[in-house]
JSON list of C-alpha atoms in Angstrom, two decimals:
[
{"chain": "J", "resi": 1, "resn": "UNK", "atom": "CA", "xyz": [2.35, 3.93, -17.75]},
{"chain": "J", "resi": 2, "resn": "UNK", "atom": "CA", "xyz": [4.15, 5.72, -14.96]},
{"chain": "J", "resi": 3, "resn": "UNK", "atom": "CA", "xyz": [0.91, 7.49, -13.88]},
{"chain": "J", "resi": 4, "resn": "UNK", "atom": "CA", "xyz": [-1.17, 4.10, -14.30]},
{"chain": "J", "resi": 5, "resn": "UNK", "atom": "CA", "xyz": [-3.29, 5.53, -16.53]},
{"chain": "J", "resi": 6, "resn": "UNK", "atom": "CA", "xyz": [-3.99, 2.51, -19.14]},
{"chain": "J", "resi": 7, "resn": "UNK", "atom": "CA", "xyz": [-6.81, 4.73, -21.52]},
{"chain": "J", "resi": 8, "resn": "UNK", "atom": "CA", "xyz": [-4.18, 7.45, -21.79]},
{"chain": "J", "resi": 9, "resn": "UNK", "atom": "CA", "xyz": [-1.36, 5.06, -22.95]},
{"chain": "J", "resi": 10, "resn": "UNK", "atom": "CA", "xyz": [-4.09, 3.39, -24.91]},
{"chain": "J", "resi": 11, "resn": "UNK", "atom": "CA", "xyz": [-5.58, 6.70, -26.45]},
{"chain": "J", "resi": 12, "resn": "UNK", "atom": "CA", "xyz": [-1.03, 7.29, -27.09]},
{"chain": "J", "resi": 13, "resn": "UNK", "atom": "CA", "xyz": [-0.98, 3.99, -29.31]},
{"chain": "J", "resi": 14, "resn": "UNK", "atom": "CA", "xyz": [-4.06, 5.17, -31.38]},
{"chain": "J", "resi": 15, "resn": "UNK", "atom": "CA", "xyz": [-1.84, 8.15, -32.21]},
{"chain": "J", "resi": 16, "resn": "UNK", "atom": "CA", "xyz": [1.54, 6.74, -33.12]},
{"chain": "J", "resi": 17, "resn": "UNK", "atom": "CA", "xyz": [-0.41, 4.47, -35.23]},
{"chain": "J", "resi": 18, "resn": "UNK", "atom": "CA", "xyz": [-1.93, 7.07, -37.28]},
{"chain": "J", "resi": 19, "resn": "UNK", "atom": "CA", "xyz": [1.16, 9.05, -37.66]},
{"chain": "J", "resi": 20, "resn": "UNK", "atom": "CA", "xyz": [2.59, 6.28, -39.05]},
{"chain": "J", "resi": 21, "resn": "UNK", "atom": "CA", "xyz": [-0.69, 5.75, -41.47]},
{"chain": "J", "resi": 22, "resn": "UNK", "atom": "CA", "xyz": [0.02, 9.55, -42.23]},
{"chain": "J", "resi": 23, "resn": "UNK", "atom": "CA", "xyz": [3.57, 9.10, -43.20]},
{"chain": "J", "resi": 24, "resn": "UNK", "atom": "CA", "xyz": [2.86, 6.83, -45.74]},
{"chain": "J", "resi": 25, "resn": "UNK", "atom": "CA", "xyz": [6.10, 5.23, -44.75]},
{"chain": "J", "resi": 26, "resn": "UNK", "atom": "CA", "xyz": [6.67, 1.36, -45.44]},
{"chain": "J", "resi": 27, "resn": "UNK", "atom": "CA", "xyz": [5.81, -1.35, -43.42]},
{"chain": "J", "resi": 28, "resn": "UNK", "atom": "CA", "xyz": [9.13, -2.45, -42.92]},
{"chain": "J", "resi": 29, "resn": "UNK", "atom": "CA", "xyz": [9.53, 1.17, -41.48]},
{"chain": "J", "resi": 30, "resn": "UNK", "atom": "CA", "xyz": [6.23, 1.14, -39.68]},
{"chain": "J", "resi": 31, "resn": "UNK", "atom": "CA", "xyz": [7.30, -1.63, -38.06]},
{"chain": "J", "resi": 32, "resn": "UNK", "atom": "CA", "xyz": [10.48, -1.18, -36.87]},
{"chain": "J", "resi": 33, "resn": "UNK", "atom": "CA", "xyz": [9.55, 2.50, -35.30]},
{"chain": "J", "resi": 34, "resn": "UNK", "atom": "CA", "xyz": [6.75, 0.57, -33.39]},
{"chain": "J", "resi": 35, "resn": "UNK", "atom": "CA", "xyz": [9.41, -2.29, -32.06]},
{"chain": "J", "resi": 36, "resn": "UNK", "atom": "CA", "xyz": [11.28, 1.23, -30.52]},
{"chain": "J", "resi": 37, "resn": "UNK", "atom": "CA", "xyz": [8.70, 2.47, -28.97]},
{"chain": "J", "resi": 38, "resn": "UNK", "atom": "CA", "xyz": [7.88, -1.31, -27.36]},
{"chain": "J", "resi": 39, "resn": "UNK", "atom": "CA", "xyz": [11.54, -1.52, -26.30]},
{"chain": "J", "resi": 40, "resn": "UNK", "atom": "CA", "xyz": [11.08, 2.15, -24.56]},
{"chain": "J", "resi": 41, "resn": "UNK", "atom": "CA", "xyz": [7.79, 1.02, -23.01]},
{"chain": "J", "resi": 42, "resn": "UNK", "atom": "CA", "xyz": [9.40, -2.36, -21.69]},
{"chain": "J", "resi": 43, "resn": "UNK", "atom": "CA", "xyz": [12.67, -0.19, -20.23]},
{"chain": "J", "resi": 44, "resn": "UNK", "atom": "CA", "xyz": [10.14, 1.56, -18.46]},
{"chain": "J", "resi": 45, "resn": "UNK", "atom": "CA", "xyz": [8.36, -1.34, -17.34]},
{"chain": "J", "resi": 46, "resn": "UNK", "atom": "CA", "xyz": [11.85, -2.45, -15.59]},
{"chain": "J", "resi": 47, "resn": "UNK", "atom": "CA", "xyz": [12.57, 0.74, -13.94]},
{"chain": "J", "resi": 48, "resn": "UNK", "atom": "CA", "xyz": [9.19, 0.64, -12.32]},
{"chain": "J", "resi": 49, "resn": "UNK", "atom": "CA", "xyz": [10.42, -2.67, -10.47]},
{"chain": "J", "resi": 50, "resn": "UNK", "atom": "CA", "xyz": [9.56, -5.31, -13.04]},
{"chain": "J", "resi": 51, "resn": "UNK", "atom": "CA", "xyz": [7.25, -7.60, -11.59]},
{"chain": "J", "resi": 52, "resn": "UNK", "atom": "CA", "xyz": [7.47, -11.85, -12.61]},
{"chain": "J", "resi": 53, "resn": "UNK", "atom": "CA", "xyz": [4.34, -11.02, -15.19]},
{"chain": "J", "resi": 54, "resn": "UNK", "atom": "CA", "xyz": [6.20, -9.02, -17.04]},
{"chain": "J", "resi": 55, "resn": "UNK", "atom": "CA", "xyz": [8.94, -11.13, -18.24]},
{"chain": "J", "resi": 56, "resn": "UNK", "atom": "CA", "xyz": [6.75, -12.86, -20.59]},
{"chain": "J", "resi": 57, "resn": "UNK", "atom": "CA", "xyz": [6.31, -9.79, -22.36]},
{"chain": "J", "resi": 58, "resn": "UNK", "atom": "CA", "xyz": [9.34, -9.37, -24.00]},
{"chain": "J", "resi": 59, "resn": "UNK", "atom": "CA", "xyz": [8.93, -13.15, -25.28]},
{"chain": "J", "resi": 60, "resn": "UNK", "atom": "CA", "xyz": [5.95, -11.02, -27.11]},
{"chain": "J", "resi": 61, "resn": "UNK", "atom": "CA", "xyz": [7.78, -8.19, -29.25]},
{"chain": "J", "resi": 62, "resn": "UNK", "atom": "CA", "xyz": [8.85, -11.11, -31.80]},
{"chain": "J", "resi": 63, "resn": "UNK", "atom": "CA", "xyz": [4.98, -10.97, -32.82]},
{"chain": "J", "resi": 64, "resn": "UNK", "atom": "CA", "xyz": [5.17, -8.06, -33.73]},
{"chain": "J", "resi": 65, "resn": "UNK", "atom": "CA", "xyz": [6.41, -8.92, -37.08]},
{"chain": "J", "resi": 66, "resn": "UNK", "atom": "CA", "xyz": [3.96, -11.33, -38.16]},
{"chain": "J", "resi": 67, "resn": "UNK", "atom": "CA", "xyz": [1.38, -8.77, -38.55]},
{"chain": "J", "resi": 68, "resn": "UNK", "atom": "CA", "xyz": [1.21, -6.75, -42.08]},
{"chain": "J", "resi": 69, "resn": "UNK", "atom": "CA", "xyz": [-1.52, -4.10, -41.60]},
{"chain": "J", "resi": 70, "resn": "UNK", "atom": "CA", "xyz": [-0.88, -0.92, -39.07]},
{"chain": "J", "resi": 71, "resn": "UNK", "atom": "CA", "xyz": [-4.25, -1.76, -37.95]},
{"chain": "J", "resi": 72, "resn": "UNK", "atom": "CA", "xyz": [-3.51, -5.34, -36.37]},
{"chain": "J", "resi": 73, "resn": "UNK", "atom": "CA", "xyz": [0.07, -3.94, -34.83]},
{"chain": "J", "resi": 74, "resn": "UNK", "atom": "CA", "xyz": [-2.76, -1.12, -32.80]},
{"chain": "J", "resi": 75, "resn": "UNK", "atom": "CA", "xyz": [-4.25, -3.60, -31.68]},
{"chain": "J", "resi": 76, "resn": "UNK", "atom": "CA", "xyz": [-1.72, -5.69, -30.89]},
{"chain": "J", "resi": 77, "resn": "UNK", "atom": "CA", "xyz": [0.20, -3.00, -29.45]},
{"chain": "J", "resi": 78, "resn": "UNK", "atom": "CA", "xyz": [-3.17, -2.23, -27.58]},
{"chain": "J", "resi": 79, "resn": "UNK", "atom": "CA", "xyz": [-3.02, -5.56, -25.77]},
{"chain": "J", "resi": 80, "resn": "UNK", "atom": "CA", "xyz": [0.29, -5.10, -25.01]},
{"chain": "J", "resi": 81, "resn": "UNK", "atom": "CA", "xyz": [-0.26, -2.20, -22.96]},
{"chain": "J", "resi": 82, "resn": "UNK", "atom": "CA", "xyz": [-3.16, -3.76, -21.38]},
{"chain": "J", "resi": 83, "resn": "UNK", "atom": "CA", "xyz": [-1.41, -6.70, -20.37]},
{"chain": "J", "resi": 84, "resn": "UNK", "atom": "CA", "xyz": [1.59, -5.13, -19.02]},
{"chain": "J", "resi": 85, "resn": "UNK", "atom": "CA", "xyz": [-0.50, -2.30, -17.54]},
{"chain": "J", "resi": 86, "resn": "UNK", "atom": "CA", "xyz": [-2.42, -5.22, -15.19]},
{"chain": "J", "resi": 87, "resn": "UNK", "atom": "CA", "xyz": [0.92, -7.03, -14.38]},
{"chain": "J", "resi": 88, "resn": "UNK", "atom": "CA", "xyz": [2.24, -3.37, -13.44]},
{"chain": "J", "resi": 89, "resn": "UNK", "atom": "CA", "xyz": [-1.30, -2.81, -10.88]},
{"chain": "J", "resi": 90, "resn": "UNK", "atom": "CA", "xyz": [-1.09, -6.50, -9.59]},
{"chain": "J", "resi": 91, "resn": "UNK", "atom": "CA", "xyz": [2.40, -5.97, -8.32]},
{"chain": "J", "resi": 92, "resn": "UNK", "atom": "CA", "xyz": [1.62, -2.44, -6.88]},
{"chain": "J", "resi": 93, "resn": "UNK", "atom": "CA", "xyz": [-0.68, -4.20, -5.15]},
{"chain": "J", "resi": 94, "resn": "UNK", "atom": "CA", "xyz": [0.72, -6.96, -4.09]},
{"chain": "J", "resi": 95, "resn": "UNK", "atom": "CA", "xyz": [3.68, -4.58, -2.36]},
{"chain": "J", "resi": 96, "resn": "UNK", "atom": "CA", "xyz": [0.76, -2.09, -0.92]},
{"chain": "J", "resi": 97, "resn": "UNK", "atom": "CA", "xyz": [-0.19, -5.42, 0.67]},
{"chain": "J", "resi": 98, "resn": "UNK", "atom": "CA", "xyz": [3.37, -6.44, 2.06]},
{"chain": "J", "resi": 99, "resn": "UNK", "atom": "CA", "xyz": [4.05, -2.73, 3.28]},
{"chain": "J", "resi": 100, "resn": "UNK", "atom": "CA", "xyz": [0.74, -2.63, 5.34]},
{"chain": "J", "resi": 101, "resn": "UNK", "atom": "CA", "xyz": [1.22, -5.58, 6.93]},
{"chain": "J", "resi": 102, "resn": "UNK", "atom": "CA", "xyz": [4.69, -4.75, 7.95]},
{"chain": "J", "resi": 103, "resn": "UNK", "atom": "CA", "xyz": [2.99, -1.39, 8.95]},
{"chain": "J", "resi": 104, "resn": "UNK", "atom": "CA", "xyz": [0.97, -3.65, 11.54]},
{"chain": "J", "resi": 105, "resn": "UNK", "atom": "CA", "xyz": [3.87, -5.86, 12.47]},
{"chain": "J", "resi": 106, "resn": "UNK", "atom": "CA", "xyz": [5.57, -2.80, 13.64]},
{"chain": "J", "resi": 107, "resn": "UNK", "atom": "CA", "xyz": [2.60, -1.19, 15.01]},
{"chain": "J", "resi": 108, "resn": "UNK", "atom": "CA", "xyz": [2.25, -3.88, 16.68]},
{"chain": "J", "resi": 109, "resn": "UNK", "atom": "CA", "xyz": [5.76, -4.65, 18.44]},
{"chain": "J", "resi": 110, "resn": "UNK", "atom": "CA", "xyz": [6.47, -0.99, 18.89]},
{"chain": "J", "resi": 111, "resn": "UNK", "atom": "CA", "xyz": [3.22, 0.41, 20.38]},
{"chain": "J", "resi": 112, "resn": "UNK", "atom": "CA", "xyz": [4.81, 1.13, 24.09]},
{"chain": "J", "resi": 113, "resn": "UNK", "atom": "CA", "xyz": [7.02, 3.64, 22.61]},
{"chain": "J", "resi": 114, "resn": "UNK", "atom": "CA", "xyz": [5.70, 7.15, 23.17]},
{"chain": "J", "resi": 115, "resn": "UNK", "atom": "CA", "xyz": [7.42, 8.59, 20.15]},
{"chain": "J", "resi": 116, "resn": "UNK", "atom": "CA", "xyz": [6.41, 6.22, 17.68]},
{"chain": "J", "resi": 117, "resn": "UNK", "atom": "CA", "xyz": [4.72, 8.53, 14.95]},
{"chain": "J", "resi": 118, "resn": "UNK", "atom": "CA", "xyz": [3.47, 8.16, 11.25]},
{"chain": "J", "resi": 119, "resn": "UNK", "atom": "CA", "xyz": [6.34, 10.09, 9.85]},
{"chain": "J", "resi": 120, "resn": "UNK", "atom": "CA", "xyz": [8.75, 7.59, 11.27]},
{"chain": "J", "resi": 121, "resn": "UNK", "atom": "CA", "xyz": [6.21, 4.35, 10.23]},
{"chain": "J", "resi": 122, "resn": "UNK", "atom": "CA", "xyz": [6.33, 5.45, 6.67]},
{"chain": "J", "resi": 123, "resn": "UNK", "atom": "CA", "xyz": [9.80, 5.53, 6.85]},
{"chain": "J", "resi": 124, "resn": "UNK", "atom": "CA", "xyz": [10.04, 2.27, 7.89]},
{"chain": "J", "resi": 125, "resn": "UNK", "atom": "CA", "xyz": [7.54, 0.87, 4.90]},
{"chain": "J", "resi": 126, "resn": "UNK", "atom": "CA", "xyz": [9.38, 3.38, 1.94]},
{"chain": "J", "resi": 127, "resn": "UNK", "atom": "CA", "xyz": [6.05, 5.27, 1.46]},
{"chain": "J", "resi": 128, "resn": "UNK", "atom": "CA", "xyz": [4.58, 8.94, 1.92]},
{"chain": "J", "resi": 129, "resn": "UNK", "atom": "CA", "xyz": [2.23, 9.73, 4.51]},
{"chain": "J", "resi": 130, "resn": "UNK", "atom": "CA", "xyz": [0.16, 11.28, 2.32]},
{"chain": "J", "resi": 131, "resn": "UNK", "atom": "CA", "xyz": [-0.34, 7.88, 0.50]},
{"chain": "J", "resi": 132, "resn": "UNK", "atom": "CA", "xyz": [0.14, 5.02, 3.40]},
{"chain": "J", "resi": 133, "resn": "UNK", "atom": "CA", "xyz": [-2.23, 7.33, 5.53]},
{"chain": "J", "resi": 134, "resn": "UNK", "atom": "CA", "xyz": [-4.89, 6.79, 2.49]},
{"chain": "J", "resi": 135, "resn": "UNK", "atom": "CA", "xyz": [-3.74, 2.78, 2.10]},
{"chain": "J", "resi": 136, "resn": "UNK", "atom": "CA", "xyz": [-3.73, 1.90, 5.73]},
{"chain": "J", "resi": 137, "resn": "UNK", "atom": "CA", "xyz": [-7.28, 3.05, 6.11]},
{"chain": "J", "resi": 138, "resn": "UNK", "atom": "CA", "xyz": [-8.04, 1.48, 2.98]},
{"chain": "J", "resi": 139, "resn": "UNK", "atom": "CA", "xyz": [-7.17, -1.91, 4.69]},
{"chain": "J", "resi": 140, "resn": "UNK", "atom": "CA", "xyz": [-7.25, -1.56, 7.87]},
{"chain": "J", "resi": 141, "resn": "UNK", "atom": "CA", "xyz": [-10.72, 0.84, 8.38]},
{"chain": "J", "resi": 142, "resn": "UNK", "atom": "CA", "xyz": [-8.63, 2.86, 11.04]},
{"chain": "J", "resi": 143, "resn": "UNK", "atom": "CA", "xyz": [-6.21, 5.88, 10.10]},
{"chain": "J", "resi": 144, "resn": "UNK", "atom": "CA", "xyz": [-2.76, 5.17, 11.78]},
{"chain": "J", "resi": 145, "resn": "UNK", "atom": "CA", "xyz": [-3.84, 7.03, 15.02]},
{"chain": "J", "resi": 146, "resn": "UNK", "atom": "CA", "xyz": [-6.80, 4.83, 15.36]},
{"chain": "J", "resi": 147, "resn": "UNK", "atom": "CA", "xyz": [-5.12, 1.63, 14.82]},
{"chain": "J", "resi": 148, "resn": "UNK", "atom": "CA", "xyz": [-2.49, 2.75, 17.19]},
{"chain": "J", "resi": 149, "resn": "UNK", "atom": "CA", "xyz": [-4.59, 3.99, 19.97]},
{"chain": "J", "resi": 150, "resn": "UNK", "atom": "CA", "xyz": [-6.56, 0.84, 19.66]},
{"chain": "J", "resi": 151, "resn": "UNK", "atom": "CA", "xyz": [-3.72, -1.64, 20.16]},
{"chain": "J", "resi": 152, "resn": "UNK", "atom": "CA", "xyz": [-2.62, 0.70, 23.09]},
{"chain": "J", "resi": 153, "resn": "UNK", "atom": "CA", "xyz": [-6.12, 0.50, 24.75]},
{"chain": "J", "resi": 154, "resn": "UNK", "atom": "CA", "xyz": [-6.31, -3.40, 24.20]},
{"chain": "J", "resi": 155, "resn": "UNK", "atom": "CA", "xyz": [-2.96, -3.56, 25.69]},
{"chain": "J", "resi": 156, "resn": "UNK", "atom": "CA", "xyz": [-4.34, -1.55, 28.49]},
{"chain": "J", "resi": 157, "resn": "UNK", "atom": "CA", "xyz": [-7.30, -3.89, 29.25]},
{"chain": "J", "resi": 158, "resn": "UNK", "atom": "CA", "xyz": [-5.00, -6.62, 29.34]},
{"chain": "J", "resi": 159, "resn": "UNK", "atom": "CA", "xyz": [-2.51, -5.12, 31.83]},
{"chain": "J", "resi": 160, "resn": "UNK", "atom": "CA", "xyz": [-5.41, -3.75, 34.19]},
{"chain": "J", "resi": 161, "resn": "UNK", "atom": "CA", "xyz": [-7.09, -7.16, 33.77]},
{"chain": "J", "resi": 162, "resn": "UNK", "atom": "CA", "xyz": [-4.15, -9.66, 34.68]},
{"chain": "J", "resi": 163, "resn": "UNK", "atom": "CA", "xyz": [-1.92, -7.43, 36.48]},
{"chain": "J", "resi": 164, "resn": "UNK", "atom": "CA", "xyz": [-1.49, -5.08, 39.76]},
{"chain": "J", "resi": 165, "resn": "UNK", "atom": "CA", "xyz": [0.16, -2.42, 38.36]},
{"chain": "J", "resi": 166, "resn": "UNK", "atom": "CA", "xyz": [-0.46, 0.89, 39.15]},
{"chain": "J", "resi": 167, "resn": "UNK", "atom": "CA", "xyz": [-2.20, 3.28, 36.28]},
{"chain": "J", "resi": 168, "resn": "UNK", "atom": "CA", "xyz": [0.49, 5.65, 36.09]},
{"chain": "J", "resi": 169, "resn": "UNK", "atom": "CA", "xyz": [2.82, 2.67, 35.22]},
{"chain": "J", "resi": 170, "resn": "UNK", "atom": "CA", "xyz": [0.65, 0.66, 32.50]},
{"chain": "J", "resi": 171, "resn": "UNK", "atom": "CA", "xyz": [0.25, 4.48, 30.99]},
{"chain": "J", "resi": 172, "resn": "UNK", "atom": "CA", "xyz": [3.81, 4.28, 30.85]},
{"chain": "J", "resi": 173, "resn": "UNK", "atom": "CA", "xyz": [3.70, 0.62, 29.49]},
{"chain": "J", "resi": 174, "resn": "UNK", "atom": "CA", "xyz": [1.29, 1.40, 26.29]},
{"chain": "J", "resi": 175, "resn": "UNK", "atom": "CA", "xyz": [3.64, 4.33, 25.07]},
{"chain": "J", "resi": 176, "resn": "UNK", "atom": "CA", "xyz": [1.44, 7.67, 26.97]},
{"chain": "J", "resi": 177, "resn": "UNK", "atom": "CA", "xyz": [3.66, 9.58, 29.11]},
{"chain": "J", "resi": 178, "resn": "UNK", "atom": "CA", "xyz": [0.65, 11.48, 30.90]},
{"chain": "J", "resi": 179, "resn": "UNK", "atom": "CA", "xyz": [-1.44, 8.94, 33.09]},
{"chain": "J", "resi": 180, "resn": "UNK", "atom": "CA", "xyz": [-4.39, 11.91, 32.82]},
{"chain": "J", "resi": 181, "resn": "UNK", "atom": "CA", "xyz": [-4.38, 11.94, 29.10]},
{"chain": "J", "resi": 182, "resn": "UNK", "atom": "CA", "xyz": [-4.59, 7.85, 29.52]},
{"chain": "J", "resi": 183, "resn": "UNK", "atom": "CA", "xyz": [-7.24, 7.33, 31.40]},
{"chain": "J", "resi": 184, "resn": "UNK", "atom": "CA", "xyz": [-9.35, 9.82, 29.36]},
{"chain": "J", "resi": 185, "resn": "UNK", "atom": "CA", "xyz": [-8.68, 7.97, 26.35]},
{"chain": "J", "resi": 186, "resn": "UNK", "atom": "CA", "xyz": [-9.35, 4.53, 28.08]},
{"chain": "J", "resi": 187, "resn": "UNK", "atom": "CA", "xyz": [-12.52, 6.15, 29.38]},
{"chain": "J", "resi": 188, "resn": "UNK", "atom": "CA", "xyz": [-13.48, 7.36, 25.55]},
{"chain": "J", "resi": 189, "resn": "UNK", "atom": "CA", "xyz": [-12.65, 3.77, 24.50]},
{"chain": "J", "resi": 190, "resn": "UNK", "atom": "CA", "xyz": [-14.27, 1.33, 27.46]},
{"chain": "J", "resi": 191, "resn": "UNK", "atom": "CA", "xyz": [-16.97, 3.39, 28.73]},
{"chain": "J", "resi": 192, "resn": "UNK", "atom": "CA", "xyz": [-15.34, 3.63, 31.75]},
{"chain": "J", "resi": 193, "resn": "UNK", "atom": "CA", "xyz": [-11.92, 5.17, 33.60]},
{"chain": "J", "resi": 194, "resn": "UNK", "atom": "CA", "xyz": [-9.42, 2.38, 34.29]},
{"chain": "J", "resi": 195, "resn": "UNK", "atom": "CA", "xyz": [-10.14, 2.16, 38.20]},
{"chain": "J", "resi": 196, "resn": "UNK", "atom": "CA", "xyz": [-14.18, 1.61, 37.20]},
{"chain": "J", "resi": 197, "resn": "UNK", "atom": "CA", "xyz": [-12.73, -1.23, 34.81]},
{"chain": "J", "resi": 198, "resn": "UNK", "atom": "CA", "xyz": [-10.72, -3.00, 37.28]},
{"chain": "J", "resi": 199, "resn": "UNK", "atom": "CA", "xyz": [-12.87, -2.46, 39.88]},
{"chain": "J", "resi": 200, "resn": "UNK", "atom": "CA", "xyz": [-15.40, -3.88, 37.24]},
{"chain": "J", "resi": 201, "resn": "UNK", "atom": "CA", "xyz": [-13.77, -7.24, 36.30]},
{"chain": "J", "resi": 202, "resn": "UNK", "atom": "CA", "xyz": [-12.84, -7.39, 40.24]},
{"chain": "J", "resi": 203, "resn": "UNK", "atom": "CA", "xyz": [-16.71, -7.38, 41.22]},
{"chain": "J", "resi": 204, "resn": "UNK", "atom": "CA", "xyz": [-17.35, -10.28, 38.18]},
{"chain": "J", "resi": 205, "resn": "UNK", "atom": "CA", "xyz": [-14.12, -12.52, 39.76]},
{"chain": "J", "resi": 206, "resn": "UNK", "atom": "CA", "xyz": [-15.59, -11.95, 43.50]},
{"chain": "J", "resi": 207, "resn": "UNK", "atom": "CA", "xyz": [-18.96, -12.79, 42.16]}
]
């Protein structure tokens, strides 16, 4: 369950069950061994970060004495897991979801800094890089340096576009320290250097 790995816990079930069948031990016995093993699951369950599914589950242990065969409690048991193994990947997701958007958000608002970098992002969202880098392209299309030089050169359009300032300072503005290493990016992203672009839109407004 901690892995998300529902066959294994499934293919786990299929084995208690049968060394209770091999035990030849009563139901009553059979039973209550099972109803530990469902209490250990559902303390699990909680230390993962219990999501709202989930607390209908332990509404569901009381069934597990209306069954009198060890072959109903597997599959009972069986859907057990399954259910609480979906409530456990809908609320993973649902917080992948929240993190990457606050991933943006900050992205977003903090793009000017020149030291912003993914180490201290995925600080800010509790995840690794190893796994936001693999979520935030999974949503977003763009690894973090993408998304971030994007917003930087949009920024840049704008600022050359509506304003006078000078290229050294809207470098300075979107976060890049080194005017050179700006206008080469802005180059790789428009087409053309920042001076061809304003010159560009300037031609268009004259025009």
């Amino acid at each position: 369950v901690r892995m998300n790995s529902c066959q294994e816990a499934q293919q786990l079930v299929t084995c208690r069950v049968n060394d209770l069948r091999a035990s030849h031990a009563p139901m009553e016995a059979c039973v209550l061994e099972i109803h530990k093993v469902v209490l250990s699951l559902l303390n699990t369950v909680q230390e993962l970060g219990s999501p709202p599914q989930t607390t209908a589950l332990y509404n569901q242990i009381n069934e597990l004495y209306r069954y009198k065969t060890l072959d109903d409690i597997e599959a009972w048991f069986k859907q057990l897991v399954q259910s609480i193994m979906t409530a456990i990947t809908e609320n993973r997701a649902q917080f992948t979801n929240m993190q990457i958007m606050r991933a943006v958000e900050y992205i977003d608002t903090n793009y000017a800094n020149e030291k912003i970098s993914l180490q201290e992002l995925c600080r800010h969202v509790l995840m690794s890089t190893s796994y936001f880098s693999l979520v935030f392209k999974q949503h977003t299309g763009e690894t973090f340096v993408e998304y971030l030089t994007r917003v930087r050169m949009e920024k840049a359009r704008e600022l050359l576009q509506f304003t006078s300032l000078k290229f050294y300072e809207i470098a300075d503005r979107i976060g890049y320290g080194d005017p050179n290493y700006f206008s080469i990016l802005f180059k790789k992203h428009a087409g053309v250097s920042p001076r061809e672009y304003r010159d560009r839109l300037a031609k268009e407004r004259a025009g």
